[in-house]
mmCIF file of C-alpha atoms and ligand atoms in Angstrom:
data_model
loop_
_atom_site.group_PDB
_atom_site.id
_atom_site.type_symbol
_atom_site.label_atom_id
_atom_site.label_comp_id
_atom_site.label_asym_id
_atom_site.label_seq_id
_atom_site.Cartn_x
_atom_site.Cartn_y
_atom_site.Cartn_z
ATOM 1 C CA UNK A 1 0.000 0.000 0.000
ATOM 2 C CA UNK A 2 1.531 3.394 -0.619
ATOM 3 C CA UNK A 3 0.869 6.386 1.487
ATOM 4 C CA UNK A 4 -0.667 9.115 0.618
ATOM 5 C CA UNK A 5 0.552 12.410 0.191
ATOM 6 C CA UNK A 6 -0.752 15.579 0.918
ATOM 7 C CA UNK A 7 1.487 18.288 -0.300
ATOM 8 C CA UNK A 8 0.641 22.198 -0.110
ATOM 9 C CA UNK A 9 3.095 24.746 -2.285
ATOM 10 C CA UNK A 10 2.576 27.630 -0.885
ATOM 11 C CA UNK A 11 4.422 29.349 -3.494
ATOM 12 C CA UNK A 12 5.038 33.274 -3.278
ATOM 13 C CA UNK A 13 2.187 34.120 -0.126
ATOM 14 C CA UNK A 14 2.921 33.829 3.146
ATOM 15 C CA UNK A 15 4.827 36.620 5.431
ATOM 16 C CA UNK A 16 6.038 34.549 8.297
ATOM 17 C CA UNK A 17 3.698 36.769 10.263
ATOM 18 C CA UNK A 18 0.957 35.368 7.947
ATOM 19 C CA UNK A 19 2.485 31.997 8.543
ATOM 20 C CA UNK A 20 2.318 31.978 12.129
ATOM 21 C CA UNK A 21 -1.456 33.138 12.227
ATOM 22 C CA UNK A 22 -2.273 30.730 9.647
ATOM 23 C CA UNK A 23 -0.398 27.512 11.289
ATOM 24 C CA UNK A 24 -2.171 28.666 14.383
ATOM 25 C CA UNK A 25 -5.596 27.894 13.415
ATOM 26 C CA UNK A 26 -4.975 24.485 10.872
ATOM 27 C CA UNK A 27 -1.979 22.374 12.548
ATOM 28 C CA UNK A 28 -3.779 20.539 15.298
ATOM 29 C CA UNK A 29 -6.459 19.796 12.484
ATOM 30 C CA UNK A 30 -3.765 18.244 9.684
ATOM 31 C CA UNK A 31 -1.302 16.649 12.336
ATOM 32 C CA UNK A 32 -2.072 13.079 11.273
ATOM 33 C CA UNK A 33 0.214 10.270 10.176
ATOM 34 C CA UNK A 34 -1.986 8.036 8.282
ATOM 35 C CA UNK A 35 -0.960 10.065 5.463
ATOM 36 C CA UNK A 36 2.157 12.359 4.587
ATOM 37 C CA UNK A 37 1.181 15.999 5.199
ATOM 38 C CA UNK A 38 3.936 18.185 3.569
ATOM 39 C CA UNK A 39 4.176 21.663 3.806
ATOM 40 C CA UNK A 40 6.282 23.458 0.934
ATOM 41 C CA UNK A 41 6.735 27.068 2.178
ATOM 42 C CA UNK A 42 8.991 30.356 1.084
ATOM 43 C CA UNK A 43 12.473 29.510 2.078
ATOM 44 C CA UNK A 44 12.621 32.582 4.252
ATOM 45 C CA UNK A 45 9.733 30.670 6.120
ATOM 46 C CA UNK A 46 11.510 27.408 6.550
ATOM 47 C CA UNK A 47 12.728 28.595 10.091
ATOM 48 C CA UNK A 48 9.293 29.896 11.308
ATOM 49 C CA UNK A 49 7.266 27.260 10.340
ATOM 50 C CA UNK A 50 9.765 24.628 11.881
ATOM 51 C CA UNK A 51 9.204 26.041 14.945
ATOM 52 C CA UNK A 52 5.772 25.453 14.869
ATOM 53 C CA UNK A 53 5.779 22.171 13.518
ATOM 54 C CA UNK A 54 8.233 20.581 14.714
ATOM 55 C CA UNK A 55 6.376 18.366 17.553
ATOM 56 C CA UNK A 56 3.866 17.065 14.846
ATOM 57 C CA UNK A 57 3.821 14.563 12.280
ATOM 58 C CA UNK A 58 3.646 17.331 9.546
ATOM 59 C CA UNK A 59 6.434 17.181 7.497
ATOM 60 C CA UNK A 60 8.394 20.319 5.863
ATOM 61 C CA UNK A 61 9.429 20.849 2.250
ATOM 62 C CA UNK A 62 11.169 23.597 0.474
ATOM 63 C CA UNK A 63 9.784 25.173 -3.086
ATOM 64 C CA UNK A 64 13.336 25.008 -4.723
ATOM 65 C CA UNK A 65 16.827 25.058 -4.186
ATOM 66 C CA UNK A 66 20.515 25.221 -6.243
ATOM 67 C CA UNK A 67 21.989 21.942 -7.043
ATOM 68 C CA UNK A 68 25.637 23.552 -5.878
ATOM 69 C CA UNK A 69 27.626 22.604 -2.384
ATOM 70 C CA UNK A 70 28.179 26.379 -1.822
ATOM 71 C CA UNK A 71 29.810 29.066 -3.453
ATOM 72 C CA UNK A 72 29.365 32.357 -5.269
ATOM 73 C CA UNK A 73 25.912 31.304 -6.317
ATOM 74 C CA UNK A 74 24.098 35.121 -5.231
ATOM 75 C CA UNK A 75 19.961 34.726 -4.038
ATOM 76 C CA UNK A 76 20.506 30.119 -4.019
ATOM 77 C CA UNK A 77 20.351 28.010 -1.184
ATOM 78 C CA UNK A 78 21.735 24.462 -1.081
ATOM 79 C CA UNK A 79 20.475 21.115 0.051
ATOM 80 C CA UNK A 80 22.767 21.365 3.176
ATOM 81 C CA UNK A 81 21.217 24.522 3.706
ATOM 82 C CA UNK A 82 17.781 22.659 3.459
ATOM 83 C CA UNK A 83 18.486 20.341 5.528
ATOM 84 C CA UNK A 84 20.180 21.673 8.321
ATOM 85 C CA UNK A 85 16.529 23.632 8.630
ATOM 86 C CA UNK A 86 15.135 20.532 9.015
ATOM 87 C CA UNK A 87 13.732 20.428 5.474
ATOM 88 C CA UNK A 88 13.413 16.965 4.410
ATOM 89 C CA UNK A 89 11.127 17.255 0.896
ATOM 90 C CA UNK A 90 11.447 19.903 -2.007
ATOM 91 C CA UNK A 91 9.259 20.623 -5.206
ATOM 92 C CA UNK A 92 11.571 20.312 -8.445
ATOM 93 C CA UNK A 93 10.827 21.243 -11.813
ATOM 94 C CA UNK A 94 7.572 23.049 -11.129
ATOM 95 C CA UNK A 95 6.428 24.388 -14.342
ATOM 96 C CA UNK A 96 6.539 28.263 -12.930
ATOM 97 C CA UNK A 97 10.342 27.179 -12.655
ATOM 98 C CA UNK A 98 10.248 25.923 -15.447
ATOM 99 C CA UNK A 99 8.438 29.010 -17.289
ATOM 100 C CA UNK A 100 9.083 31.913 -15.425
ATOM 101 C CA UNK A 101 12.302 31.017 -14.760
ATOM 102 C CA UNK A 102 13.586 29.712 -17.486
ATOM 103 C CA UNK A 103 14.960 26.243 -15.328
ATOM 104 C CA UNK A 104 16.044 23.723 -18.176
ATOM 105 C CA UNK A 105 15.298 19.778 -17.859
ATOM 106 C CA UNK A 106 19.134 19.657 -17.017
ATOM 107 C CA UNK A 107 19.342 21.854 -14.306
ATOM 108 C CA UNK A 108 16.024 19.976 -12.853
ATOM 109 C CA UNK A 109 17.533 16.559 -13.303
ATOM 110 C CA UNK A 110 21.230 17.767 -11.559
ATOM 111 C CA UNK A 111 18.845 19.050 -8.994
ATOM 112 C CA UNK A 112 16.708 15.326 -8.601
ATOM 113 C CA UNK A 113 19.853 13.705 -8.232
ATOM 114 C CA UNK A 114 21.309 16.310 -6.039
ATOM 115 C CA UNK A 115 18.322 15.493 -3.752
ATOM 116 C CA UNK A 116 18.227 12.041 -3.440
ATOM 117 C CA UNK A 117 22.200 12.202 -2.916
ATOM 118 C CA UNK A 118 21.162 13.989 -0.106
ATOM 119 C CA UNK A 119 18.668 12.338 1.065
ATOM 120 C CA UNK A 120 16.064 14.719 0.156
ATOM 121 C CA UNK A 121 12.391 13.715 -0.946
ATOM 122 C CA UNK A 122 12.307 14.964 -4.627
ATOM 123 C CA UNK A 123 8.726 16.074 -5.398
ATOM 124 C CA UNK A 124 9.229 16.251 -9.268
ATOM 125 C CA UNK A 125 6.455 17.887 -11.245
ATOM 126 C CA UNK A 126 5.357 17.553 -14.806
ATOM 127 C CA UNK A 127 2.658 18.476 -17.225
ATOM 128 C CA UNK A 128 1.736 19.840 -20.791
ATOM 129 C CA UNK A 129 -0.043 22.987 -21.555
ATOM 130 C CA UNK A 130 -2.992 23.797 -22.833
ATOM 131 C CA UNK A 131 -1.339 24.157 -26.483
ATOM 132 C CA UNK A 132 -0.088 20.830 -26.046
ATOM 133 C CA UNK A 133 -3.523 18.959 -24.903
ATOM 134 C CA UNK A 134 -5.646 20.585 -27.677
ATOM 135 C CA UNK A 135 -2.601 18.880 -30.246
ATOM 136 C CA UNK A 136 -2.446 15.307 -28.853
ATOM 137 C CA UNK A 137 0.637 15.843 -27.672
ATOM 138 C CA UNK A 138 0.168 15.400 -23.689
ATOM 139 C CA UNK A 139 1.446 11.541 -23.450
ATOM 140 C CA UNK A 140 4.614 12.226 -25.279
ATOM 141 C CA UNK A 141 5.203 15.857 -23.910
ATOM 142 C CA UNK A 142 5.129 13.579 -20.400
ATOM 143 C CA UNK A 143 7.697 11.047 -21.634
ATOM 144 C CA UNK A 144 10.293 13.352 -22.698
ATOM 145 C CA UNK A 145 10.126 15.169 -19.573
ATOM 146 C CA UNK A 146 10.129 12.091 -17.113
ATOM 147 C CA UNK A 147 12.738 10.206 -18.944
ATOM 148 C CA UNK A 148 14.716 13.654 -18.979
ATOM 149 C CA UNK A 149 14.337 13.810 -15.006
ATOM 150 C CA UNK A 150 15.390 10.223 -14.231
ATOM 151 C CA UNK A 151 18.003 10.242 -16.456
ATOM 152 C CA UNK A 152 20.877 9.018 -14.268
ATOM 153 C CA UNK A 153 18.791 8.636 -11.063
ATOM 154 C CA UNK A 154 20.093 5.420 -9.711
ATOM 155 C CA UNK A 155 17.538 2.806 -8.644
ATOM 156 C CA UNK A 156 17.863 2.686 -5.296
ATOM 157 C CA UNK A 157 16.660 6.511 -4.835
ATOM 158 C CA UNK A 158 13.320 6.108 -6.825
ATOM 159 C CA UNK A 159 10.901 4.762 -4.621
ATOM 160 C CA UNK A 160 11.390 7.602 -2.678
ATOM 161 C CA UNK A 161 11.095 9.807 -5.236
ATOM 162 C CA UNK A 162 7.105 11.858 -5.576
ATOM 163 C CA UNK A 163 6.220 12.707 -8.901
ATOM 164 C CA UNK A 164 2.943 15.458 -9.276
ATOM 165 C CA UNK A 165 1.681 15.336 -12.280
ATOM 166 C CA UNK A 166 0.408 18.995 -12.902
ATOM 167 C CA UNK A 167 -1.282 20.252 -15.872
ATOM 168 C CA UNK A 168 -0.272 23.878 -16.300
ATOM 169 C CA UNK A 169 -3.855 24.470 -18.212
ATOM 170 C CA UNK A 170 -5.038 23.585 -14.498
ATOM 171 C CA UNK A 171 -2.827 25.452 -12.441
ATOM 172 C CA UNK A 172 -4.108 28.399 -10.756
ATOM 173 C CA UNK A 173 -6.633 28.288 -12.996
ATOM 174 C CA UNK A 174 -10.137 26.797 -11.428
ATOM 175 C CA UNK A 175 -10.144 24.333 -14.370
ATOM 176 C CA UNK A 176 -9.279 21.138 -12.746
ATOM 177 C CA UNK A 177 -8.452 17.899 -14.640
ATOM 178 C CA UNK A 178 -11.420 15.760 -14.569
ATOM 179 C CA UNK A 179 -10.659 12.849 -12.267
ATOM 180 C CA UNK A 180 -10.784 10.659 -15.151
ATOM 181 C CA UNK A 181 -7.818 12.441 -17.084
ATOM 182 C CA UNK A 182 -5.386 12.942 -14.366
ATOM 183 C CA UNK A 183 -5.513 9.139 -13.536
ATOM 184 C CA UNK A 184 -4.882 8.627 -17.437
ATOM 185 C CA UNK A 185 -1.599 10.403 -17.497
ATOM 186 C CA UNK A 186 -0.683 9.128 -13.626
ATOM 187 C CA UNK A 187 -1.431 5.902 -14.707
ATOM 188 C CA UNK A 188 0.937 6.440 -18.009
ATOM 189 C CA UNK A 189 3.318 7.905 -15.642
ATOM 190 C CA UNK A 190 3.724 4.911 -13.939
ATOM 191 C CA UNK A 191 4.046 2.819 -16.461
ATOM 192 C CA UNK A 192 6.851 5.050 -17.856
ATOM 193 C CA UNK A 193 8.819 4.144 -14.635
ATOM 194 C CA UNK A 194 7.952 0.582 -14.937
ATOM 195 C CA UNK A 195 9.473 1.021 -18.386
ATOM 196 C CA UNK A 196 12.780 2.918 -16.983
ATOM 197 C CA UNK A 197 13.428 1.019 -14.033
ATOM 198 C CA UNK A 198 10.627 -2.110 -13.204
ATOM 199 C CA UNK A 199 7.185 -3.156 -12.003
ATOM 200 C CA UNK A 200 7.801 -2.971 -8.260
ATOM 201 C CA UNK A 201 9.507 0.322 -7.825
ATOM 202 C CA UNK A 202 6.546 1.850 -10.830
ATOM 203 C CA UNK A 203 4.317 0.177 -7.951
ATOM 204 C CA UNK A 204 6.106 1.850 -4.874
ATOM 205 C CA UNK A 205 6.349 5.166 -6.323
ATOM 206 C CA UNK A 206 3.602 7.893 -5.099
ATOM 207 C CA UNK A 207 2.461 9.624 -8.102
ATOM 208 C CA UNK A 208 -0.043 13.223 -7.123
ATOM 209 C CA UNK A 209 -2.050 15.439 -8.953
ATOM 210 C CA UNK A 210 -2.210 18.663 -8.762
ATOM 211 C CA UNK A 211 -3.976 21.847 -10.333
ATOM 212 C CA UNK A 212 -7.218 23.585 -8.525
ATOM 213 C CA UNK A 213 -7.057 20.746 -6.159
ATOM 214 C CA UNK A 214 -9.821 21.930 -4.032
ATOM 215 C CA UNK A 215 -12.207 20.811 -1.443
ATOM 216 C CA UNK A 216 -15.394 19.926 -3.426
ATOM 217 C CA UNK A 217 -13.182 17.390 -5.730
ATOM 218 C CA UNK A 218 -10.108 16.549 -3.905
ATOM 219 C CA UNK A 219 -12.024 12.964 -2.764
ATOM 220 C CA UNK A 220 -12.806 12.280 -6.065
ATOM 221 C CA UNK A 221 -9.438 12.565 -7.704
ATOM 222 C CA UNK A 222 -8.056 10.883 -4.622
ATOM 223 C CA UNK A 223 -9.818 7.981 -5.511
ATOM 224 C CA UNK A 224 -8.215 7.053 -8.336
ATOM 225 C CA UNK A 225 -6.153 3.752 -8.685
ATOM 226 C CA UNK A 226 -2.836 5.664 -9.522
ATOM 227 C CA UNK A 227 -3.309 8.671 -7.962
ATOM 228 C CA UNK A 228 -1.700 8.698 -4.580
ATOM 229 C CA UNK A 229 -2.482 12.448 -3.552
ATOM 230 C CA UNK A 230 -1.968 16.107 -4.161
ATOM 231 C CA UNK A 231 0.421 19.118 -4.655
ATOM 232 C CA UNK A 232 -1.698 21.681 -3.715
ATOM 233 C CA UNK A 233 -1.491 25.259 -4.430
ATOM 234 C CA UNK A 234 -4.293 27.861 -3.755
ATOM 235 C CA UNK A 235 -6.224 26.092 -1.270
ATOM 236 C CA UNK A 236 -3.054 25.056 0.548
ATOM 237 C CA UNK A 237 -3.004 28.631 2.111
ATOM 238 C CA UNK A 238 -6.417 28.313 3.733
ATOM 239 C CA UNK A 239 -8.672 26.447 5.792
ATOM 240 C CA UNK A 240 -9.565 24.616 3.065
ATOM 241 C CA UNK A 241 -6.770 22.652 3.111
ATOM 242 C CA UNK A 242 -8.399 20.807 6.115
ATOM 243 C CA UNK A 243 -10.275 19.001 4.524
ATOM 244 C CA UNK A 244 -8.447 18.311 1.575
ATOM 245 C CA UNK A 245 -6.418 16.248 4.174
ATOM 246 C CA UNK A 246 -9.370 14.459 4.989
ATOM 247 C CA UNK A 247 -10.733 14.237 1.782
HETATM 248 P P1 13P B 301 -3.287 25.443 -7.667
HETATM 249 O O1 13P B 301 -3.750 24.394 -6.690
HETATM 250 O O2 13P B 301 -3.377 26.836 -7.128
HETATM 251 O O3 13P B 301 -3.940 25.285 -8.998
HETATM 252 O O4 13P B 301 -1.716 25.196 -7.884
HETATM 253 C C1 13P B 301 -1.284 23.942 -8.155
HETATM 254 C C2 13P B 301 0.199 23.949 -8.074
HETATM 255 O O5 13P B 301 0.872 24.553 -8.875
HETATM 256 C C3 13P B 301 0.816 23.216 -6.960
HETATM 257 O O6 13P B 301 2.179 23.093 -7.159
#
């Protein structure tokens, strides 16, 4: 059986202030371990929300972070860095990296190996646009980019390994992938890793969804066969996310 996962990105919102108030109210109400409840915060929140979760079972994640040891790398922080804040997942290859800010599939796959090196949950994200749906070209669009973020993973790090399969049509967006679609392309997604590596790490590995993951349908995509949770942005910053943990 794999656990499930219940990841929120909080992206660019959150003063430390803001996180502080926020934790306040939902922490008692997510602090469960019958499933993995990750927080992915602001790196200049890492410290903050630590502090306030660091007698629970909730688990802390970073959005990002430079491949590099150290060095003259201006505005990066490294895995060491990460870690030594008690940071023990991080979101890679999220397609506002990838867009916004220009992050190649190299630099994301030095970055998944960096990770797992270090002993780092990867939470690697892929998905096609809008462009690419309309054309057919979702399944393949998928391939390249999975294949190009394993390439070189060793084995013995997968299993550990999260992949979120987001649809950037769905991001942000209110349009959600029906529950139906996303467990086409998780489904395809696993089979992709069966391909690369074999059948009982594809079966260990916890595939999400994410995209306008909200209350309302949150138990619904849950209850897919290959879907093993969610990477969850807007609702992940409000109550809401309560019971998309129970969902
Ligand atoms: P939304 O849930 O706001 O659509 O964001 C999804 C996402 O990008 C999570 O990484």
């Amino acid at each position: 059986m794999r656990k499930r996962v219940i990841a929120g990105n909080w992206k660019m919102n959150m003063t430390g202030t803001e996180a502080k108030k926020f934790l306040k109210k939902i922490v008692e109400k997510i602090n469960t371990d019958k499933k993995e409840i990750v927080l992915c915060v602001p790196s200049i929140d890492i410290p903050i929300v630590n502090n306030i979760i660091k007698n629970t079972k909730i688990k802390l994640g970073a959005e990002n972070f430079y491949f590099e040891n150290r060095g003259a790398y201006t505005g990066e922080i490294s895995a060491e860095m990460l870690i030594d804040q008690k940071v023990s997942y991080v979101i890679i290859g999220h397609s506002e990296r990838r867009q916004i800010f220009k992050e190649t599939s190299k630099m994301i796959n030095k970055k998944i190996i960096k990770a797992v090196e270090e002993n780092l949950i990867p939470i690697i994200c892929c998905g096609e646009t809008l462009k690419q749906r309309e054309k057919k070209e979702t399944l393949s669009h998928i391939k390249k980019q999975i294949e190009d973020a394993y390439k070189g993973v060793d084995e013995k790090y997968v299993k550990k390994t999260i992949i979120a399969y987001e649809p950037i049509w769905a991001i942000g967006t209110g349009k959600t992938a029906t529950a139906d679609e996303a467990e086409d392309v998780c489904s395809y997604i696993r089979k992709l890793i069966k391909n690369l590596y074999d059948e009982k790490i594809s079966q260990e590995i916890r595939i999400l969804y994410g995209g306008s993951v909200n209350k309302n349908n949150a138990k619904e995509i849950f209850s897919k066969e290959n879907i093993d949770g969610g990477l969850i942005g807007g609702a992940s910053i409000k109550e809401d996310f309560i019971d998309i943990v129970k969902a």
